[in-house]
XYZ file of C-alpha atoms in Angstrom:
600
model
C -14.865 -13.216 7.912
C -11.572 -14.515 9.269
C -12.306 -17.423 11.663
C -10.218 -17.157 14.789
C -9.503 -20.876 14.879
C -7.573 -20.593 11.625
C -5.445 -17.704 12.807
C -2.028 -18.012 14.315
C -0.032 -15.193 15.778
C 3.342 -14.481 14.278
C 5.740 -14.145 17.198
C 9.144 -14.188 15.630
C 12.079 -14.525 17.930
C 15.626 -13.420 17.274
C 18.786 -13.022 19.327
C 20.599 -9.724 18.777
C 24.305 -9.310 19.234
C 25.039 -7.465 22.439
C 21.869 -8.677 24.152
C 22.182 -10.612 27.336
C 21.709 -14.338 26.972
C 18.090 -15.401 26.506
C 16.874 -11.910 25.500
C 13.868 -12.248 23.221
C 12.708 -9.752 20.584
C 9.374 -10.168 18.851
C 7.684 -8.952 15.679
C 3.891 -9.217 15.726
C 2.219 -8.891 12.344
C -0.990 -6.951 13.014
C -3.056 -8.970 10.537
C -2.412 -12.095 12.633
C -4.143 -10.797 15.792
C -6.270 -13.466 17.496
C -9.323 -11.202 17.310
C -9.237 -8.234 14.898
C -12.380 -6.789 16.478
C -13.751 -4.101 14.195
C -10.462 -3.676 12.343
C -10.300 -5.240 8.872
C -7.393 -6.980 7.163
C -6.289 -5.019 4.100
C -3.933 -7.011 1.820
C -4.463 -5.073 -1.413
C -1.200 -3.109 -1.155
C 1.026 -5.977 -0.009
C 3.359 -5.699 -3.004
C 4.095 -2.078 -2.072
C 3.918 -2.528 1.718
C 5.530 -5.925 2.129
C 2.617 -7.100 4.262
C -1.147 -6.797 4.765
C -2.213 -4.505 7.589
C -5.104 -3.834 9.935
C -7.388 -0.928 9.009
C -9.868 0.781 11.366
C -12.578 1.330 8.764
C -15.374 2.693 10.929
C -16.760 5.440 8.654
C -16.321 7.968 11.457
C -17.232 5.689 14.372
C -14.347 4.137 16.368
C -14.227 0.394 15.770
C -14.006 -2.388 18.340
C -10.528 -3.061 19.732
C -8.319 -5.610 18.038
C -6.956 -8.052 20.619
C -4.286 -10.711 20.903
C -2.082 -12.445 23.457
C 1.697 -12.471 23.391
C 3.845 -15.010 25.175
C 7.296 -14.030 26.424
C 9.928 -16.554 27.410
C 12.057 -13.986 29.222
C 11.156 -11.267 31.728
C 12.681 -7.844 31.298
C 12.307 -4.353 29.904
C 10.973 -4.187 26.343
C 10.791 -1.213 24.000
C 7.758 -1.054 21.711
C 7.523 0.278 18.147
C 4.474 0.288 15.894
C 4.691 0.508 12.104
C 1.937 2.883 11.030
C 1.329 6.163 9.224
C -0.662 9.370 9.315
C -2.494 8.920 6.024
C -3.447 12.613 5.755
C -0.706 14.781 7.264
C -1.550 18.479 7.571
C -2.675 21.254 9.889
C -5.370 19.176 11.567
C -5.600 16.262 13.932
C -4.545 13.070 12.170
C -7.691 11.158 11.128
C -6.296 7.696 11.872
C -5.240 8.086 15.500
C -5.129 5.066 17.795
C -3.518 3.822 20.994
C -1.941 0.647 22.305
C -3.099 -1.142 25.431
C -1.063 -3.697 27.373
C -2.955 -5.715 29.991
C -5.812 -3.208 29.863
C -3.620 -0.130 30.409
C -2.914 2.446 27.703
C 0.792 2.571 26.928
C 2.670 5.578 25.626
C 1.388 8.282 23.321
C -1.311 8.531 20.706
C -0.159 6.839 17.495
C -0.813 7.249 13.785
C 0.966 10.606 13.629
C 3.958 9.811 11.427
C 3.874 11.115 7.852
C 4.457 8.123 5.582
C 4.818 4.507 6.603
C 7.372 4.021 9.342
C 7.989 3.080 12.969
C 6.576 5.140 15.844
C 8.111 4.587 19.252
C 5.469 3.815 21.868
C 7.174 3.336 25.232
C 9.007 0.730 27.269
C 7.269 -1.820 29.470
C 8.432 -4.180 32.161
C 7.411 -7.773 31.463
C 7.164 -9.879 34.597
C 4.686 -12.514 33.374
C 4.943 -14.980 30.531
C 1.883 -13.614 28.703
C 0.439 -10.165 28.067
C -2.793 -8.965 26.512
C -2.304 -6.506 23.652
C -5.020 -4.273 22.170
C -5.284 -1.716 19.364
C -7.658 1.089 20.372
C -9.107 3.068 17.471
C -9.867 6.687 18.388
C -11.594 8.045 15.285
C -13.090 5.404 12.967
C -11.318 7.119 10.087
C -8.999 4.451 8.722
C -6.165 4.228 11.217
C -3.750 1.522 10.132
C -1.237 -0.788 11.786
C 1.225 -2.984 9.935
C 3.296 -4.508 12.741
C 4.309 -4.186 16.397
C 7.877 -4.806 17.503
C 9.108 -5.592 21.029
C 12.845 -5.312 21.597
C 15.162 -5.330 24.564
C 17.227 -2.681 22.754
C 15.964 0.782 21.938
C 16.875 0.453 18.298
C 14.340 1.396 15.632
C 13.847 -1.183 12.857
C 14.590 -0.180 9.244
C 12.116 2.087 7.457
C 13.118 2.075 3.782
C 11.312 -0.551 1.727
C 14.397 -2.497 0.644
C 16.033 -2.646 4.065
C 12.728 -3.348 5.794
C 12.067 -6.308 3.506
C 15.460 -7.815 4.228
C 15.117 -7.150 7.961
C 11.708 -8.784 7.972
C 13.061 -11.886 6.250
C 15.924 -12.084 8.713
C 13.895 -11.614 11.873
C 11.289 -14.122 10.727
C 14.026 -16.609 9.826
C 11.736 -17.565 6.985
C 13.188 -19.933 4.359
C 12.875 -18.857 0.728
C 10.946 -21.972 -0.235
C 7.430 -22.251 1.222
C 7.087 -25.283 3.517
C 4.086 -26.613 1.586
C 3.886 -27.472 -2.120
C 0.730 -28.287 -4.083
C 0.522 -29.548 -7.669
C -2.418 -29.048 -10.047
C -3.296 -29.309 -13.723
C -4.024 -25.578 -13.799
C -3.400 -22.738 -11.356
C -5.681 -19.709 -11.649
C -4.645 -16.585 -9.748
C -7.393 -14.065 -9.129
C -10.973 -14.913 -8.162
C -12.840 -12.245 -10.083
C -15.446 -13.227 -12.666
C -12.735 -14.118 -15.203
C -10.776 -16.308 -12.786
C -13.912 -18.069 -11.560
C -15.079 -18.746 -15.125
C -11.667 -20.134 -16.083
C -11.718 -22.434 -13.068
C -15.218 -23.744 -13.768
C -14.606 -24.300 -17.488
C -11.376 -26.197 -16.805
C -12.879 -28.194 -13.939
C -15.823 -29.279 -16.085
C -13.317 -30.727 -18.548
C -11.771 -32.806 -15.770
C -8.785 -30.653 -14.783
C -7.719 -30.315 -11.160
C -7.665 -26.567 -10.600
C -6.274 -24.346 -7.865
C -8.056 -20.979 -7.608
C -6.083 -18.460 -5.532
C -7.867 -15.320 -4.350
C -6.811 -12.715 -1.798
C -10.247 -11.916 -0.390
C -12.824 -13.962 1.561
C -15.400 -13.495 -1.232
C -15.188 -14.312 -4.937
C -16.114 -11.942 -7.725
C -13.545 -9.147 -7.671
C -15.300 -5.920 -8.612
C -18.641 -7.774 -8.564
C -18.158 -8.971 -4.983
C -20.177 -7.697 -2.057
C -17.051 -5.846 -0.928
C -16.854 -3.635 -4.055
C -20.396 -3.995 -5.528
C -20.140 -3.281 -9.247
C -22.849 -4.949 -11.337
C -21.784 -7.080 -14.281
C -22.201 -5.833 -17.854
C -21.652 -7.336 -21.300
C -23.155 -10.326 -23.057
C -22.682 -14.036 -22.420
C -21.390 -15.082 -25.828
C -20.995 -18.861 -25.892
C -20.799 -19.178 -22.127
C -24.209 -18.228 -20.747
C -24.540 -21.318 -18.558
C -21.187 -20.771 -16.825
C -21.487 -17.012 -16.497
C -24.965 -17.165 -14.983
C -23.382 -19.047 -12.107
C -21.199 -15.998 -11.438
C -22.736 -12.729 -12.612
C -25.064 -10.226 -10.942
C -28.477 -8.748 -11.458
C -28.433 -5.181 -12.725
C -28.797 -3.556 -9.315
C -27.357 -0.056 -8.789
C -23.613 -0.073 -8.251
C -22.957 -0.044 -4.516
C -26.215 -1.803 -3.651
C -26.286 -4.209 -0.712
C -28.113 -6.620 -3.030
C -24.624 -7.670 -4.156
C -24.743 -10.039 -1.184
C -27.459 -12.090 -2.878
C -25.329 -12.801 -5.919
C -22.312 -13.315 -3.680
C -23.824 -16.407 -2.118
C -24.852 -17.782 -5.498
C -21.329 -17.276 -6.879
C -19.458 -18.692 -3.913
C -21.742 -21.717 -3.654
C -21.408 -22.513 -7.347
C -17.610 -22.390 -7.378
C -17.373 -24.412 -4.167
C -19.659 -27.092 -5.644
C -16.860 -28.325 -7.944
C -14.877 -31.024 -6.194
C -11.894 -30.571 -8.486
C -11.552 -26.842 -7.787
C -9.308 -26.321 -4.765
C -10.280 -22.870 -3.535
C -7.665 -20.866 -1.665
C -9.503 -17.829 -0.332
C -7.563 -15.190 1.625
C -4.346 -16.194 -0.146
C -2.380 -13.561 -2.025
C 0.209 -14.515 -4.621
C 3.519 -12.773 -3.946
C 5.937 -14.344 -6.418
C 6.178 -16.373 -9.604
C 9.276 -17.897 -11.141
C 9.912 -18.572 -14.822
C 12.771 -20.548 -16.363
C 13.286 -20.694 -20.119
C 10.198 -18.482 -20.501
C 8.051 -21.030 -18.679
C 6.372 -20.380 -15.324
C 7.581 -22.982 -12.828
C 5.503 -22.025 -9.809
C 3.488 -19.357 -8.034
C 3.999 -18.662 -4.331
C 1.101 -17.410 -2.218
C 0.663 -16.377 1.410
C -2.412 -16.472 3.640
C -3.403 -12.886 4.371
C -3.770 -13.385 8.131
C -1.860 -16.495 9.212
C 1.063 -15.927 6.856
C 1.088 -19.592 5.846
C 2.907 -19.937 2.512
C 2.193 -22.407 -0.287
C 4.030 -23.081 -3.544
C 1.735 -23.952 -6.453
C 3.173 -26.026 -9.282
C 1.381 -26.665 -12.573
C 2.104 -27.102 -16.267
C -0.062 -24.052 -17.018
C -1.202 -20.876 -15.234
C -3.916 -18.235 -15.685
C -3.208 -14.635 -14.693
C -6.550 -13.107 -13.701
C -5.056 -10.772 -11.110
C -6.158 -7.654 -13.000
C -2.766 -6.063 -12.409
C -0.959 -8.796 -14.339
C 1.196 -9.793 -11.372
C 1.969 -13.360 -12.465
C 3.073 -12.208 -15.887
C 5.058 -9.344 -14.390
C 6.988 -11.594 -12.001
C 7.555 -14.185 -14.720
C 8.980 -11.616 -17.136
C 6.025 -11.387 -19.528
C 5.877 -8.430 -21.878
C 3.311 -5.857 -20.796
C 2.125 -2.334 -21.490
C 0.790 0.483 -19.337
C -0.805 3.783 -20.287
C -2.089 5.235 -23.540
C -0.446 4.581 -26.881
C -0.004 7.311 -29.479
C -3.067 7.751 -31.676
C -0.910 6.655 -34.616
C 0.297 3.389 -33.074
C -2.884 1.472 -33.923
C -4.925 4.115 -35.760
C -7.311 4.606 -32.826
C -8.376 8.195 -33.390
C -11.823 9.629 -32.740
C -11.475 13.121 -34.141
C -14.460 14.533 -32.263
C -12.786 13.939 -28.892
C -9.112 14.236 -29.788
C -6.716 13.952 -26.852
C -9.427 12.829 -24.438
C -9.750 9.663 -26.513
C -6.244 8.996 -27.800
C -3.181 11.283 -27.469
C -0.704 12.406 -30.094
C 2.136 11.245 -27.854
C 2.031 8.152 -25.582
C 1.554 8.854 -21.890
C 0.851 7.111 -18.581
C -2.800 8.101 -18.341
C -5.222 5.228 -17.702
C -8.817 4.869 -16.596
C -9.080 5.246 -12.842
C -10.208 3.364 -9.778
C -13.526 3.760 -8.004
C -14.524 3.423 -4.359
C -18.281 2.990 -4.071
C -20.349 4.111 -1.085
C -23.855 4.885 0.103
C -25.990 6.255 2.919
C -29.547 5.627 4.080
C -32.454 7.699 5.360
C -33.476 6.791 8.926
C -36.227 7.835 11.309
C -33.939 9.754 13.650
C -31.172 12.321 13.475
C -27.538 11.382 12.879
C -24.487 13.575 13.190
C -21.257 13.255 11.231
C -17.962 14.592 12.578
C -16.034 17.427 11.029
C -13.396 16.224 8.574
C -11.084 19.181 7.868
C -8.500 16.796 6.402
C -11.008 15.767 3.703
C -12.034 19.242 2.592
C -9.036 20.039 0.339
C -10.254 17.147 -1.837
C -14.054 17.399 -1.481
C -14.151 21.214 -1.392
C -17.843 22.219 -1.789
C -19.008 18.977 -3.369
C -21.991 17.493 -1.511
C -23.463 14.040 -2.122
C -25.098 11.228 -0.166
C -23.923 8.320 -2.364
C -21.375 7.492 -5.019
C -21.807 5.592 -8.296
C -19.292 4.600 -10.990
C -18.443 8.231 -11.764
C -16.606 8.395 -8.439
C -13.259 7.584 -9.983
C -9.717 8.839 -9.608
C -6.808 8.751 -11.995
C -3.885 11.058 -12.560
C -0.983 10.541 -14.987
C 1.614 11.011 -12.252
C 0.005 8.291 -10.099
C 0.438 4.649 -11.063
C -2.692 2.574 -10.507
C -0.533 -0.220 -9.052
C 2.356 1.469 -7.279
C 0.260 4.335 -5.895
C -2.961 2.398 -5.284
C -3.049 3.182 -1.556
C -2.763 6.910 -2.230
C -5.513 6.625 -4.844
C -7.797 4.768 -2.420
C -7.103 7.282 0.339
C -7.846 10.190 -1.996
C -11.239 8.650 -2.701
C -11.919 8.184 1.023
C -11.256 11.881 1.584
C -13.613 12.704 -1.300
C -16.340 10.497 0.188
C -16.106 11.671 3.784
C -15.832 15.320 2.780
C -18.740 15.182 0.343
C -20.963 13.422 2.865
C -20.048 15.975 5.546
C -21.054 18.750 3.150
C -24.349 17.023 2.413
C -25.050 16.681 6.142
C -24.969 20.457 6.492
C -28.259 20.511 4.587
C -31.132 20.040 7.035
C -32.915 17.727 4.596
C -30.164 15.172 5.312
C -30.428 15.392 9.108
C -31.670 11.786 9.380
C -29.265 10.373 6.839
C -26.620 7.952 8.041
C -23.470 6.795 6.261
C -24.282 3.137 5.646
C -21.421 1.606 3.649
C -18.076 2.677 2.224
C -15.834 0.191 0.457
C -12.181 0.295 1.442
C -11.170 -1.699 -1.636
C -10.267 0.024 -4.892
C -12.279 -1.101 -7.899
C -9.722 -0.809 -10.683
C -10.437 -0.421 -14.388
C -6.990 -0.451 -15.935
C -3.353 -1.021 -15.091
C -0.928 -3.522 -16.678
C -1.959 -5.179 -19.910
C 0.002 -8.314 -20.753
C 1.047 -8.707 -24.383
C -0.150 -11.680 -26.421
C 0.284 -12.790 -30.018
C -2.437 -10.306 -30.941
C -3.039 -6.922 -29.321
C -6.763 -6.183 -29.446
C -7.425 -2.557 -30.421
C -10.253 -0.069 -30.685
C -9.930 -0.409 -34.454
C -10.666 -4.147 -34.167
C -13.880 -3.327 -32.313
C -14.818 -0.362 -34.494
C -14.563 -2.438 -37.665
C -16.131 -5.563 -36.140
C -13.120 -7.471 -37.363
C -13.646 -11.217 -37.563
C -10.772 -13.462 -36.528
C -10.239 -17.132 -37.335
C -9.771 -17.676 -33.597
C -12.494 -15.343 -32.309
C -13.590 -16.836 -28.963
C -15.159 -13.838 -27.197
C -17.985 -11.802 -28.690
C -19.377 -8.480 -27.478
C -21.871 -5.838 -28.568
C -21.322 -3.294 -25.803
C -20.176 0.181 -26.810
C -16.537 1.012 -26.327
C -16.253 3.625 -23.597
C -13.222 5.462 -22.301
C -13.286 7.371 -19.021
C -11.606 10.665 -18.266
C -11.554 12.943 -15.222
C -13.893 15.906 -15.628
C -11.302 18.204 -14.073
C -9.571 18.025 -17.466
C -12.514 19.968 -18.927
C -12.861 22.458 -16.085
C -10.400 22.833 -13.234
C -13.295 23.840 -10.984
C -14.697 20.312 -11.212
C -13.775 17.849 -8.449
C -10.834 15.708 -9.484
C -12.536 12.491 -8.318
C -15.474 12.556 -10.757
C -15.178 11.030 -14.225
C -17.135 10.994 -17.438
C -17.343 8.415 -20.229
C -17.090 8.735 -23.994
C -19.165 6.035 -25.732
C -18.432 4.857 -29.251
C -21.167 2.738 -30.855
C -19.652 -0.324 -32.492
C -20.949 -3.302 -34.386
C -20.640 -6.756 -32.834
C -16.934 -7.363 -32.257
C -14.716 -10.304 -31.409
C -11.618 -10.991 -29.343
C -9.200 -13.606 -30.660
C -7.779 -16.405 -28.592
C -4.307 -15.046 -29.413
C -5.046 -12.112 -27.070
C -5.514 -14.508 -24.145
C -2.035 -16.000 -23.781
C 1.379 -14.429 -23.320
C 3.566 -13.738 -26.303
C 6.796 -14.646 -24.538
C 5.851 -16.846 -21.556
C 5.004 -20.242 -23.003
C 2.523 -21.556 -20.413
C 0.719 -18.418 -19.290
C -2.889 -17.528 -20.101
C -4.463 -14.221 -19.122
C -8.136 -13.432 -18.678
C -9.599 -10.202 -17.381
C -8.684 -6.569 -17.819
C -4.992 -7.551 -18.072
C -5.567 -9.343 -21.396
C -3.612 -8.312 -24.503
C -5.086 -5.030 -25.706
C -4.387 -1.365 -26.240
C -5.669 1.309 -23.887
C -8.569 2.191 -26.178
C -9.085 -1.478 -27.012
C -9.770 -2.145 -23.333
C -12.685 0.306 -23.336
C -15.351 -2.179 -24.422
C -14.362 -5.666 -23.240
C -13.184 -4.672 -19.753
C -16.651 -5.326 -18.278
C -17.152 -8.492 -16.301
C -19.348 -10.720 -18.454
C -16.909 -10.126 -21.300
C -13.884 -10.903 -19.147
C -15.816 -13.927 -17.896
C -16.019 -15.104 -21.508
C -12.238 -14.763 -21.660
C -11.895 -16.877 -18.526
C -14.153 -19.643 -19.810
C -12.297 -19.634 -23.147
C -8.878 -20.122 -21.535
C -10.256 -22.773 -19.183
C -11.305 -24.830 -22.196
C -7.978 -24.160 -23.929
C -6.138 -25.395 -20.838
C -8.062 -28.685 -21.073
C -6.899 -29.203 -24.658
C -3.358 -28.265 -23.623
C -3.446 -31.110 -21.145
C -5.008 -33.515 -23.658
C -2.213 -32.966 -26.189
C 0.550 -31.921 -23.789
C 1.107 -28.611 -25.583
C 1.299 -24.944 -24.677
C -1.363 -22.276 -25.241
C 0.040 -21.121 -28.602
C -0.100 -24.656 -30.015
C -3.869 -24.702 -29.542
C -4.048 -21.935 -32.138
C -1.469 -23.387 -34.496
C -2.440 -27.060 -34.289
C -5.807 -27.678 -32.646
C -7.912 -24.633 -33.489
C -10.828 -26.468 -35.109
C -11.235 -28.803 -32.135
C -10.976 -25.855 -29.774
C -13.631 -23.818 -31.601
C -15.910 -26.857 -31.702
C -15.517 -27.275 -27.937
C -16.485 -23.621 -27.436
C -19.449 -24.010 -29.769
C -20.716 -26.921 -27.686
C -21.057 -24.613 -24.688
C -23.897 -22.732 -26.390
C -26.113 -25.793 -26.463
C -25.638 -26.996 -22.907
C -28.757 -26.691 -20.798
C -28.875 -23.778 -18.387
C -30.136 -25.087 -15.038
C -32.470 -23.124 -12.844
C -30.448 -20.857 -10.545
C -31.630 -19.961 -7.073
C -30.844 -16.482 -5.833
C-alpha cells in the first residue's frame, strides 16, 4: 500500500541550549517508518492531530512489528518519549498497549496508557553505534496508536497542548513555511471521492490539465474498498463518466468493492492530463481578495510538501476544508424548520427542529465476519461493553452510525470512529458467546469513518428540502435526481434502551428534482467550486442528493464549468450570468456520447 522505496524517515535534528556541543535530538514521525509492518497509516484526523499516525488495526490479533533504522551522529545517553494515547481509559487494561524495541531488546515500560494524546516517557538508552534498529511491538491488535518518537539528550518532555505542540514541531523540523515544490495546473481538485474523480475526468476530457489530490491510496471515498459503501442515485446527463467510477449494488461492506476499485483507479489513471497525487492530504489554502491562491498538501508518509497553484479549485473534501481555510461561508447543523419551510409534520423534531441545533447525520464504520470450517475465539473486550452493552451482531450495515449533537463530525471524528470500534468489537464478542457462531471469524473492520454530513459551503443558491419536495425547476439545473430524500436519526432518541450507534432513516417520496449550478460554487470565494456532500444546501436538503452518483453528477458539472471558465477567462459565477446557454448545451452533449464497454 505504501511502497518502501518512496518512504523517507523524518529524522529532524536540533541543537538545544545548554546541550554539549554536537548533541543531537531527533523527532521520528511514526508514519515515516521504513516498514510499517501490520500497522496502518491513519491521516484522517491530521487537522486535529497535527500529523498522521500509525494504527495497530489487528481486529484483536497483534499486528506485525513496524520497523525502521535511525542514524545518530553523536554517541551518548538519549531519553525517549512516545506520543500516544490510551483510546479507552477506564478500569480495564488499555486496549491499545504496545512496546518499543531498540536493537531487538524491549525498552522501558508498556505504552499506550496515557489518557488523551500526549507524551509517555519510555526510558533512556546509551547509543554507542551510529545506527539503531527501532520497532513498535503491538500487544493487543486493538488499535494502539503512535504519532511520533522523540530522542533527546535532555530529560525534558515536549509540549502537549495542540498550539504549543504545533509550534514546537515546526521549530524542531526547521521546516520553511513555503513548500519546496510548486506545481501549476488549470484546475486543482481536492478530494478523490466519486465527485472529485468525476470533476477531474470531465475537466480533463475538455483539455484541462488537472491535479487530483487525495489522502488515501485508493480513489472513491466512501465507495472505496477501504470503506465499502455502494453507490446510489441516477446518472443524469453523465452516465458515461459515472460508469467509470461507480459500483455494483453489492451489500455495503462487501469485499466485492475491490472489483470496482480497480476499474475506478484504472480509469482515472488512464487520463494523461490528470496528475494524480494519491496519499497527499491538503493542509492549507490561502485566499487573497476572496480568491484562492494556492492549496498546500503533504504526503501522508514521507511528509513531502507541494504547493498547488491554479486559477480555479474544486473542494470535494466532504468536510469543506478548502473553503474553510480560504474563508468561504459555510453552515453546520440543522436549521430551524421555519428558515426554509422544511417541515414534515408527521415526524416533527426528528425531521426539522423548531430551533437550530448542531445535530447532523452521523458517520458509519462498516464491518463483517465470515463462517469458517473451524472454531475461532475472540478475546474479552471489557472496554467495549459500556457501548455495546447486550447488542450482538456478526456484521454491520449502513445503520451502524453514530452522531451526537455535542460531538462535531469534524473536530471529534476520532472519538466518533473509536466509539464505533467499541460498538463493533463489543457486539461481535456478544455474538461469539452464542455457540452457533463458534466458527465465525471477524473478517474485516474499516478504520475509516464514512461520513454523511459536516460542513456545507454556501453558494449563490442554497438547495433545500422544499426544492426537492416541489420538484422545482431551475434555469441552471445541472444535476437531476429521483431518489427519495432521507434523513437519518439515532434510534436512541426514540428509546434510551436502544444502542446509541444504530440509526434509522425517514424517507420522503419526491418527484424528480434538480440542483442548480449556483449551488456548486462559493458565494464569496470567486474561484472555488464545490462538489460532493459539502455543496450548498440545507441539512434537510442534503438528505436526497448526498449519495454518490448524485454527487458524481455535481463533480462532472463543475468539471465542464471549469473548462468554460478557462475558455473565457472568467470565474464560476460568470458561467451562470454570461455563458449559461453554452454551458447547458455542453452538459446536454454528454447524454449522447457513446458509453464504452467496461470491464470489471
